[in-house]
């Protein structure tokens, strides 16, 4: 298991909207307003479950939203690029290895636009109003 005391967030980029052809300005506005600070990012990774394959995060009721926050972190003296999707999944990559994450815990809900919907209801405490 991971001990996140060893984690240091080096860089956080502004949220990035990934659907330029979607004329739906609501999604873009939600994305532009989505902000995470270093302590929230550390909290997300400490609450998240780790997956070996991307398909593992995609089969368990996970959603996808065209918005991400990327950045750099050091964990265990190793540099990683991270990418956090606004629908409660994330990945780390060091160029050789990729680690996938998914945060299904309720404590994660208010840090994402689309929180994990698989707990028996959709849209929990997230920022998206259904």
Tab-separated table of C-alpha atoms in Angstrom:
chain	number	residue	atom	x	y	z
A	1	UNK	CA	0.000	0.000	0.000
A	2	UNK	CA	1.066	3.553	-0.639
A	3	UNK	CA	2.275	5.884	2.084
A	4	UNK	CA	1.437	9.326	0.791
A	5	UNK	CA	3.583	11.181	3.288
A	6	UNK	CA	6.291	10.711	0.645
A	7	UNK	CA	4.304	12.590	-1.997
A	8	UNK	CA	5.120	16.118	-3.093
A	9	UNK	CA	3.060	17.960	-5.696
A	10	UNK	CA	5.457	19.953	-7.889
A	11	UNK	CA	3.158	21.501	-10.465
A	12	UNK	CA	-0.593	21.842	-11.067
A	13	UNK	CA	-1.834	23.027	-14.445
A	14	UNK	CA	-5.119	24.821	-14.974
A	15	UNK	CA	-8.079	22.608	-15.830
A	16	UNK	CA	-8.161	21.715	-19.513
A	17	UNK	CA	-11.356	21.204	-21.545
A	18	UNK	CA	-10.879	18.318	-23.960
A	19	UNK	CA	-13.891	18.631	-26.237
A	20	UNK	CA	-13.272	21.642	-28.485
A	21	UNK	CA	-15.962	20.592	-30.965
A	22	UNK	CA	-18.653	20.320	-28.333
A	23	UNK	CA	-20.630	23.555	-28.531
A	24	UNK	CA	-22.196	22.829	-25.138
A	25	UNK	CA	-20.840	25.770	-23.157
A	26	UNK	CA	-22.152	24.373	-19.876
A	27	UNK	CA	-19.538	21.622	-19.815
A	28	UNK	CA	-16.780	24.071	-20.707
A	29	UNK	CA	-17.864	26.451	-17.935
A	30	UNK	CA	-17.927	23.620	-15.387
A	31	UNK	CA	-14.433	22.659	-16.477
A	32	UNK	CA	-13.082	26.205	-16.309
A	33	UNK	CA	-14.344	26.552	-12.730
A	34	UNK	CA	-12.874	23.226	-11.583
A	35	UNK	CA	-9.802	23.834	-9.431
A	36	UNK	CA	-7.762	21.494	-7.234
A	37	UNK	CA	-4.999	22.551	-4.851
A	38	UNK	CA	-2.040	20.428	-3.760
A	39	UNK	CA	-3.659	19.172	-0.563
A	40	UNK	CA	-6.820	18.155	-2.453
A	41	UNK	CA	-4.722	16.276	-5.009
A	42	UNK	CA	-2.848	14.462	-2.237
A	43	UNK	CA	-6.195	13.634	-0.621
A	44	UNK	CA	-7.594	12.280	-3.905
A	45	UNK	CA	-4.665	9.906	-4.330
A	46	UNK	CA	-4.714	8.801	-0.700
A	47	UNK	CA	-8.453	7.982	-0.965
A	48	UNK	CA	-8.258	6.378	-4.409
A	49	UNK	CA	-7.973	2.734	-5.319
A	50	UNK	CA	-5.134	1.753	-7.617
A	51	UNK	CA	-5.765	-0.231	-10.804
A	52	UNK	CA	-3.350	-2.071	-13.066
A	53	UNK	CA	-5.325	-1.500	-16.253
A	54	UNK	CA	-7.373	1.384	-17.539
A	55	UNK	CA	-10.183	-1.085	-18.320
A	56	UNK	CA	-10.451	-1.836	-14.599
A	57	UNK	CA	-11.416	1.751	-13.861
A	58	UNK	CA	-13.777	1.851	-16.809
A	59	UNK	CA	-15.789	-1.274	-15.936
A	60	UNK	CA	-16.803	-0.335	-12.405
A	61	UNK	CA	-19.459	2.279	-13.218
A	62	UNK	CA	-16.827	4.961	-13.807
A	63	UNK	CA	-17.813	7.903	-15.952
A	64	UNK	CA	-15.674	10.206	-18.090
A	65	UNK	CA	-15.882	13.982	-18.417
A	66	UNK	CA	-14.024	16.045	-21.067
A	67	UNK	CA	-12.010	17.910	-18.463
A	68	UNK	CA	-8.726	17.167	-16.738
A	69	UNK	CA	-6.129	18.685	-14.462
A	70	UNK	CA	-2.553	17.622	-15.112
A	71	UNK	CA	0.673	18.216	-13.276
A	72	UNK	CA	3.853	16.757	-11.837
A	73	UNK	CA	4.542	15.043	-8.545
A	74	UNK	CA	7.335	13.209	-6.775
A	75	UNK	CA	6.508	9.985	-5.002
A	76	UNK	CA	9.179	7.812	-3.396
A	77	UNK	CA	11.914	9.959	-4.984
A	78	UNK	CA	10.437	9.264	-8.431
A	79	UNK	CA	8.949	11.854	-10.783
A	80	UNK	CA	5.463	11.220	-12.166
A	81	UNK	CA	3.192	13.111	-14.534
A	82	UNK	CA	-0.395	12.972	-13.268
A	83	UNK	CA	-3.689	13.513	-15.019
A	84	UNK	CA	-6.928	13.753	-13.041
A	85	UNK	CA	-10.219	13.443	-14.913
A	86	UNK	CA	-13.158	15.443	-13.539
A	87	UNK	CA	-15.125	12.182	-13.250
A	88	UNK	CA	-13.063	10.801	-10.340
A	89	UNK	CA	-10.402	8.821	-12.209
A	90	UNK	CA	-6.721	9.588	-12.627
A	91	UNK	CA	-3.449	8.243	-13.895
A	92	UNK	CA	0.237	8.590	-13.187
A	93	UNK	CA	2.882	8.010	-15.824
A	94	UNK	CA	6.661	8.091	-15.688
A	95	UNK	CA	7.098	7.372	-19.393
A	96	UNK	CA	7.475	3.614	-18.869
A	97	UNK	CA	4.832	2.678	-16.324
A	98	UNK	CA	1.265	3.939	-15.964
A	99	UNK	CA	-0.789	3.612	-12.788
A	100	UNK	CA	-4.564	4.113	-12.894
A	101	UNK	CA	-6.629	5.437	-10.004
A	102	UNK	CA	-10.313	5.732	-9.204
A	103	UNK	CA	-11.871	7.476	-6.224
A	104	UNK	CA	-15.202	5.906	-5.300
A	105	UNK	CA	-15.323	7.153	-1.705
A	106	UNK	CA	-17.854	9.798	-0.712
A	107	UNK	CA	-15.044	11.976	0.651
A	108	UNK	CA	-13.949	12.448	-2.965
A	109	UNK	CA	-17.314	13.560	-4.318
A	110	UNK	CA	-17.033	17.299	-3.793
A	111	UNK	CA	-13.607	17.443	-5.470
A	112	UNK	CA	-14.956	16.290	-8.840
A	113	UNK	CA	-17.499	17.509	-11.386
A	114	UNK	CA	-18.891	13.984	-11.887
A	115	UNK	CA	-18.367	11.914	-8.744
A	116	UNK	CA	-18.380	8.127	-8.806
A	117	UNK	CA	-21.975	7.041	-9.544
A	118	UNK	CA	-21.739	3.366	-8.663
A	119	UNK	CA	-22.699	3.584	-4.993
A	120	UNK	CA	-26.452	3.201	-5.760
A	121	UNK	CA	-27.250	6.783	-6.640
A	122	UNK	CA	-25.974	9.204	-9.230
A	123	UNK	CA	-24.675	12.691	-8.696
A	124	UNK	CA	-24.064	12.435	-4.949
A	125	UNK	CA	-22.298	15.362	-3.425
A	126	UNK	CA	-20.626	16.435	-6.625
A	127	UNK	CA	-20.628	19.824	-8.268
A	128	UNK	CA	-22.887	18.728	-11.102
A	129	UNK	CA	-26.566	19.436	-10.511
A	130	UNK	CA	-28.683	16.747	-12.148
